[in-house]
PDB file of C-alpha atoms in Angstrom:
ATOM      1  CA  MET A   1       0.000   0.000   0.000  1.00 52.00           C
ATOM      2  CA  SER A   2       1.165   3.536  -0.750  1.00 68.00           C
ATOM      3  CA  ARG A   3       2.603   5.522   2.127  1.00 93.00           C
ATOM      4  CA  VAL A   4       0.585   8.731   2.360  1.00 96.00           C
ATOM      5  CA  LEU A   5       2.011  11.811   4.065  1.00 96.00           C
ATOM      6  CA  PHE A   6      -0.133  14.653   5.397  1.00 96.00           C
ATOM      7  CA  PRO A   7       0.757  17.989   7.023  1.00 95.00           C
ATOM      8  CA  THR A   8       2.529  18.961   9.131  1.00 92.00           C
ATOM      9  CA  ALA A   9       4.853  16.256  10.481  1.00 90.00           C
ATOM     10  CA  ILE A  10       7.937  15.680   8.334  1.00 93.00           C
ATOM     11  CA  THR A  11       8.903  12.012   8.432  1.00 89.00           C
ATOM     12  CA  PRO A  12      11.725  10.242   6.568  1.00 90.00           C
ATOM     13  CA  ILE A  13      10.823   8.193   3.497  1.00 92.00           C
ATOM     14  CA  ASP A  14      12.714   6.077   1.005  1.00 92.00           C
ATOM     15  CA  GLY A  15      12.170   5.928  -2.736  1.00 94.00           C
ATOM     16  CA  PRO A  16      10.201   8.116  -5.098  1.00 97.00           C
ATOM     17  CA  LEU A  17       7.598  10.567  -3.818  1.00 97.00           C
ATOM     18  CA  VAL A  18       4.606  11.969  -5.692  1.00 98.00           C
ATOM     19  CA  PHE A  19       3.535  15.391  -4.433  1.00 98.00           C
ATOM     20  CA  LEU A  20      -0.116  16.248  -5.097  1.00 98.00           C
ATOM     21  CA  ALA A  21      -0.053  19.911  -6.098  1.00 98.00           C
ATOM     22  CA  GLY A  22      -3.170  21.832  -6.976  1.00 98.00           C
ATOM     23  CA  PRO A  23      -6.049  23.774  -5.498  1.00 98.00           C
ATOM     24  CA  ILE A  24      -7.499  23.020  -2.082  1.00 97.00           C
ATOM     25  CA  GLN A  25      -9.620  26.051  -1.134  1.00 95.00           C
ATOM     26  CA  GLY A  26     -12.769  26.018  -3.228  1.00 97.00           C
ATOM     27  CA  ALA A  27     -11.836  22.702  -4.845  1.00 97.00           C
ATOM     28  CA  PRO A  28     -13.379  19.261  -4.401  1.00 97.00           C
ATOM     29  CA  ASP A  29     -11.281  16.784  -2.428  1.00 97.00           C
ATOM     30  CA  TRP A  30      -9.478  15.572  -5.533  1.00 98.00           C
ATOM     31  CA  GLN A  31      -6.497  14.553  -3.383  1.00 98.00           C
ATOM     32  CA  ALA A  32      -8.536  11.705  -1.841  1.00 97.00           C
ATOM     33  CA  GLU A  33      -9.361  10.449  -5.343  1.00 98.00           C
ATOM     34  CA  ALA A  34      -5.692  10.606  -6.369  1.00 98.00           C
ATOM     35  CA  ILE A  35      -4.605   8.785  -3.195  1.00 97.00           C
ATOM     36  CA  ARG A  36      -7.107   5.989  -3.931  1.00 97.00           C
ATOM     37  CA  TRP A  37      -5.720   5.761  -7.484  1.00 98.00           C
ATOM     38  CA  PHE A  38      -2.104   5.481  -6.290  1.00 97.00           C
ATOM     39  CA  THR A  39      -3.023   2.980  -3.565  1.00 96.00           C
ATOM     40  CA  GLU A  40      -4.663   0.757  -6.172  1.00 97.00           C
ATOM     41  CA  HIS A  41      -2.289   1.201  -9.128  1.00 96.00           C
ATOM     42  CA  ALA A  42       1.121   2.143  -7.664  1.00 96.00           C
ATOM     43  CA  PRO A  43       1.317   0.954  -4.063  1.00 95.00           C
ATOM     44  CA  TRP A  44       5.120   1.157  -4.075  1.00 95.00           C
ATOM     45  CA  LEU A  45       5.036   4.973  -4.307  1.00 97.00           C
ATOM     46  CA  SER A  46       4.819   7.393  -1.411  1.00 97.00           C
ATOM     47  CA  VAL A  47       2.345  10.239  -1.856  1.00 98.00           C
ATOM     48  CA  ALA A  48       2.366  13.651  -0.138  1.00 98.00           C
ATOM     49  CA  SER A  49      -1.001  15.399   0.079  1.00 98.00           C
ATOM     50  CA  PRO A  50      -1.069  18.965   1.400  1.00 97.00           C
ATOM     51  CA  ARG A  51      -4.792  18.726   2.277  1.00 96.00           C
ATOM     52  CA  ARG A  52      -5.005  18.608   6.065  1.00 93.00           C
ATOM     53  CA  LEU A  53      -6.969  15.675   7.446  1.00 86.00           C
ATOM     54  CA  ASP A  54      -7.861  17.227  10.797  1.00 81.00           C
ATOM     55  CA  ARG A  55      -9.363  20.626  10.137  1.00 79.00           C
ATOM     56  CA  SER A  56     -10.521  20.922  13.756  1.00 80.00           C
ATOM     57  CA  GLN A  57      -6.960  21.772  14.816  1.00 84.00           C
ATOM     58  CA  PRO A  58      -5.726  25.374  14.558  1.00 88.00           C
ATOM     59  CA  PHE A  59      -4.107  26.139  11.209  1.00 90.00           C
ATOM     60  CA  ASP A  60      -0.381  26.891  11.433  1.00 94.00           C
ATOM     61  CA  TYR A  61       0.432  28.710   8.203  1.00 94.00           C
ATOM     62  CA  ALA A  62       4.226  28.560   8.582  1.00 96.00           C
ATOM     63  CA  ALA A  63       4.202  24.841   9.432  1.00 95.00           C
ATOM     64  CA  GLN A  64       1.943  24.128   6.433  1.00 95.00           C
ATOM     65  CA  VAL A  65       4.142  26.072   4.005  1.00 96.00           C
ATOM     66  CA  ASP A  66       7.315  24.498   5.425  1.00 97.00           C
ATOM     67  CA  TRP A  67       5.790  20.999   5.099  1.00 97.00           C
ATOM     68  CA  GLU A  68       4.758  21.668   1.500  1.00 97.00           C
ATOM     69  CA  THR A  69       8.135  23.160   0.586  1.00 97.00           C
ATOM     70  CA  HIS A  70      10.010  20.200   2.081  1.00 97.00           C
ATOM     71  CA  HIS A  71       7.908  17.638   0.222  1.00 98.00           C
ATOM     72  CA  LEU A  72       7.858  19.564  -3.053  1.00 98.00           C
ATOM     73  CA  ARG A  73      11.660  19.672  -2.973  1.00 97.00           C
ATOM     74  CA  ARG A  74      11.838  15.994  -2.005  1.00 97.00           C
ATOM     75  CA  ALA A  75       9.567  15.026  -4.925  1.00 97.00           C
ATOM     76  CA  ALA A  76      11.631  17.228  -7.251  1.00 97.00           C
ATOM     77  CA  ARG A  77      14.790  15.403  -6.169  1.00 96.00           C
ATOM     78  CA  CYS A  78      13.345  11.888  -6.217  1.00 96.00           C
ATOM     79  CA  GLY A  79       9.916  11.498  -7.713  1.00 97.00           C
ATOM     80  CA  VAL A  80       7.452  13.736  -9.478  1.00 98.00           C
ATOM     81  CA  ILE A  81       5.216  16.695  -8.795  1.00 98.00           C
ATOM     82  CA  LEU A  82       1.698  16.027 -10.002  1.00 98.00           C
ATOM     83  CA  PHE A  83      -0.440  19.093 -10.616  1.00 98.00           C
ATOM     84  CA  TRP A  84      -4.163  18.427 -10.863  1.00 98.00           C
ATOM     85  CA  LEU A  85      -6.006  21.619 -11.743  1.00 98.00           C
ATOM     86  CA  ALA A  86      -9.544  20.802 -10.658  1.00 98.00           C
ATOM     87  CA  ARG A  87     -12.335  23.146 -11.648  1.00 97.00           C
ATOM     88  CA  GLU A  88     -13.699  25.345  -8.896  1.00 97.00           C
ATOM     89  CA  ALA A  89     -16.458  23.721  -6.834  1.00 97.00           C
ATOM     90  CA  VAL A  90     -17.209  26.457  -4.270  1.00 97.00           C
ATOM     91  CA  PRO A  91     -16.244  30.131  -4.632  1.00 96.00           C
ATOM     92  CA  VAL A  92     -14.223  31.502  -1.693  1.00 96.00           C
ATOM     93  CA  PRO A  93     -15.022  35.201  -1.180  1.00 96.00           C
ATOM     94  CA  GLY A  94     -11.990  37.470  -1.385  1.00 95.00           C
ATOM     95  CA  ARG A  95      -9.738  34.813  -2.901  1.00 95.00           C
ATOM     96  CA  ALA A  96      -8.888  34.109  -6.522  1.00 96.00           C
ATOM     97  CA  TYR A  97      -9.422  30.431  -7.225  1.00 97.00           C
ATOM     98  CA  ALA A  98      -6.227  28.362  -7.264  1.00 97.00           C
ATOM     99  CA  GLN A  99      -4.081  31.453  -6.650  1.00 96.00           C
ATOM    100  CA  THR A 100      -1.361  29.531  -4.787  1.00 96.00           C
ATOM    101  CA  SER A 101      -1.486  26.606  -7.225  1.00 97.00           C
ATOM    102  CA  ARG A 102      -1.011  28.925 -10.207  1.00 98.00           C
ATOM    103  CA  PHE A 103       2.041  30.477  -8.541  1.00 97.00           C
ATOM    104  CA  GLU A 104       3.467  27.025  -7.739  1.00 97.00           C
ATOM    105  CA  LEU A 105       2.756  25.757 -11.253  1.00 98.00           C
ATOM    106  CA  ALA A 106       4.742  28.639 -12.732  1.00 98.00           C
ATOM    107  CA  GLU A 107       7.567  28.108 -10.231  1.00 98.00           C
ATOM    108  CA  TRP A 108       7.857  24.394 -10.966  1.00 98.00           C
ATOM    109  CA  LYS A 109       7.480  24.959 -14.726  1.00 98.00           C
ATOM    110  CA  VAL A 110      10.618  27.104 -14.561  1.00 98.00           C
ATOM    111  CA  ARG A 111      12.387  24.522 -12.393  1.00 98.00           C
ATOM    112  CA  HIS A 112      11.469  21.873 -14.955  1.00 98.00           C
ATOM    113  CA  GLU A 113      12.963  24.003 -17.722  1.00 98.00           C
ATOM    114  CA  ARG A 114      16.087  24.870 -15.729  1.00 97.00           C
ATOM    115  CA  ASP A 115      16.700  21.740 -13.653  1.00 97.00           C
ATOM    116  CA  GLY A 116      14.738  18.945 -15.318  1.00 97.00           C
ATOM    117  CA  VAL A 117      12.292  18.515 -12.422  1.00 98.00           C
ATOM    118  CA  ARG A 118       9.719  15.871 -13.356  1.00 98.00           C
ATOM    119  CA  LEU A 119       6.185  17.252 -13.659  1.00 98.00           C
ATOM    120  CA  ALA A 120       2.880  15.782 -14.719  1.00 98.00           C
ATOM    121  CA  VAL A 121      -0.015  18.184 -15.238  1.00 98.00           C
ATOM    122  CA  GLY A 122      -3.688  17.335 -15.392  1.00 98.00           C
ATOM    123  CA  ILE A 123      -6.325  19.948 -16.142  1.00 98.00           C
ATOM    124  CA  GLU A 124      -9.992  19.251 -15.506  1.00 98.00           C
ATOM    125  CA  ASP A 125     -12.442  20.530 -18.089  1.00 97.00           C
ATOM    126  CA  GLY A 126     -13.775  23.837 -16.784  1.00 97.00           C
ATOM    127  CA  PHE A 127     -10.587  24.982 -14.993  1.00 98.00           C
ATOM    128  CA  SER A 128     -10.245  28.691 -15.768  1.00 96.00           C
ATOM    129  CA  GLY A 129      -7.140  29.515 -17.767  1.00 97.00           C
ATOM    130  CA  ALA A 130      -6.657  25.959 -19.043  1.00 98.00           C
ATOM    131  CA  ARG A 131      -6.173  27.037 -22.649  1.00 97.00           C
ATOM    132  CA  TYR A 132      -3.330  29.383 -21.724  1.00 98.00           C
ATOM    133  CA  ILE A 133      -1.618  26.820 -19.474  1.00 98.00           C
ATOM    134  CA  ARG A 134      -1.809  24.125 -22.162  1.00 98.00           C
ATOM    135  CA  HIS A 135      -0.465  26.502 -24.802  1.00 98.00           C
ATOM    136  CA  ARG A 136       2.494  27.688 -22.695  1.00 97.00           C
ATOM    137  CA  PHE A 137       3.450  24.172 -21.600  1.00 98.00           C
ATOM    138  CA  GLY A 138       3.234  23.085 -25.231  1.00 97.00           C
ATOM    139  CA  GLN A 139       5.607  25.898 -26.208  1.00 97.00           C
ATOM    140  CA  ASP A 140       8.080  25.691 -23.348  1.00 97.00           C
ATOM    141  CA  CYS A 141       7.810  22.170 -21.901  1.00 97.00           C
ATOM    142  CA  PRO A 142       6.718  19.720 -24.593  1.00 97.00           C
ATOM    143  CA  GLY A 143       8.030  16.799 -22.525  1.00 96.00           C
ATOM    144  CA  VAL A 144       5.654  17.482 -19.622  1.00 98.00           C
ATOM    145  CA  PRO A 145       2.606  15.247 -19.962  1.00 98.00           C
ATOM    146  CA  LEU A 146      -0.672  17.195 -20.049  1.00 98.00           C
ATOM    147  CA  ALA A 147      -3.697  15.096 -19.161  1.00 98.00           C
ATOM    148  CA  SER A 148      -7.409  15.816 -19.100  1.00 97.00           C
ATOM    149  CA  SER A 149      -8.360  13.115 -16.616  1.00 98.00           C
ATOM    150  CA  MET A 150      -7.182  12.395 -13.102  1.00 97.00           C
ATOM    151  CA  SER A 151      -6.334   8.772 -13.954  1.00 98.00           C
ATOM    152  CA  ALA A 152      -4.234   9.800 -16.976  1.00 98.00           C
ATOM    153  CA  ALA A 153      -2.392  12.414 -14.884  1.00 98.00           C
ATOM    154  CA  CYS A 154      -1.705   9.827 -12.155  1.00 98.00           C
ATOM    155  CA  ALA A 155      -0.509   7.263 -14.719  1.00 98.00           C
ATOM    156  CA  ALA A 156       1.862   9.857 -16.211  1.00 98.00           C
ATOM    157  CA  ALA A 157       3.216  10.596 -12.717  1.00 98.00           C
ATOM    158  CA  VAL A 158       3.859   6.875 -12.130  1.00 98.00           C
ATOM    159  CA  GLU A 159       5.786   6.628 -15.389  1.00 97.00           C
ATOM    160  CA  LEU A 160       7.894   9.673 -14.495  1.00 97.00           C
ATOM    161  CA  ALA A 161       8.459   8.522 -10.910  1.00 95.00           C
ATOM    162  CA  GLY A 162       9.732   5.221 -12.267  1.00 89.00           C
ATOM    163  CA  ARG A 163      12.484   7.162 -14.033  1.00 76.00           C
ATOM    164  CA  SER A 164      13.568   9.020 -10.889  1.00 67.00           C
ATOM    165  CA  GLU A 165      16.711   8.071  -9.043  1.00 50.00           C
ATOM    166  CA  GLN A 166      16.640   6.600  -5.554  1.00 44.00           C
ATOM    167  CA  ALA A 167      17.377   9.279  -2.987  1.00 43.00           C
ATOM    168  CA  GLU A 168      18.849   9.088   0.456  1.00 43.00           C
ATOM    169  CA  PRO A 169      16.293   8.824   3.262  1.00 46.00           C
ATOM    170  CA  ASP A 170      15.010  12.184   4.483  1.00 50.00           C
ATOM    171  CA  ALA A 171      16.533  12.621   7.912  1.00 41.00           C
ATOM    172  CA  ALA A 172      16.373  16.418   7.750  1.00 45.00           C
ATOM    173  CA  PRO A 173      14.501  18.987   5.675  1.00 43.00           C
ATOM    174  CA  SER A 174      15.685  19.145   2.086  1.00 40.00           C
ATOM    175  CA  PRO A 175      18.253  21.755   1.075  1.00 40.00           C
ATOM    176  CA  PRO A 176      17.470  24.070  -1.845  1.00 39.00           C
ATOM    177  CA  ILE A 177      17.318  22.258  -5.172  1.00 36.00           C
ATOM    178  CA  SER A 178      20.470  22.206  -7.245  1.00 32.00           C
ATOM    179  CA  LEU A 179      20.138  19.750 -10.094  1.00 32.00           C
ATOM    180  CA  GLY A 180      22.460  19.796 -13.010  1.00 34.00           C
TER     181      GLY A 180
END
């Protein structure tokens, strides 16, 4: 069975990691669907989901961001970052939908171009800005798989994770990425 990591405890893992990047606020719980897919189809992979399980606990912004940064960098070093751009389910007043995910997508697009970080991108029909994202990835990152279904995006991530190198266990938070 897949090892699934949730915020905010950072625990050591071995082998490739798939980080589930994409919208949380205003989005359906697509991470649960992706975790079920990986558990069934790729149980040897570890998966990091930034969606907190226990929302009754106080939210610690810094701990959440530090957890996400650590696991994004870990997946970049040994594994793959899977972006699933789910269409908005519930508007959140005062917040642009997927604002953090769009920033992260651009950041990791550049890291893919510069450092060869493995990315898989899935875009659900109805996600605003999909046409632009597809066009720019087609221009700049033709090797990044672009999927229109969650299962195809997950399958692409498994293929890419299979190409990643084994990394040392994570005893401490990851240093800044320097590939190349």
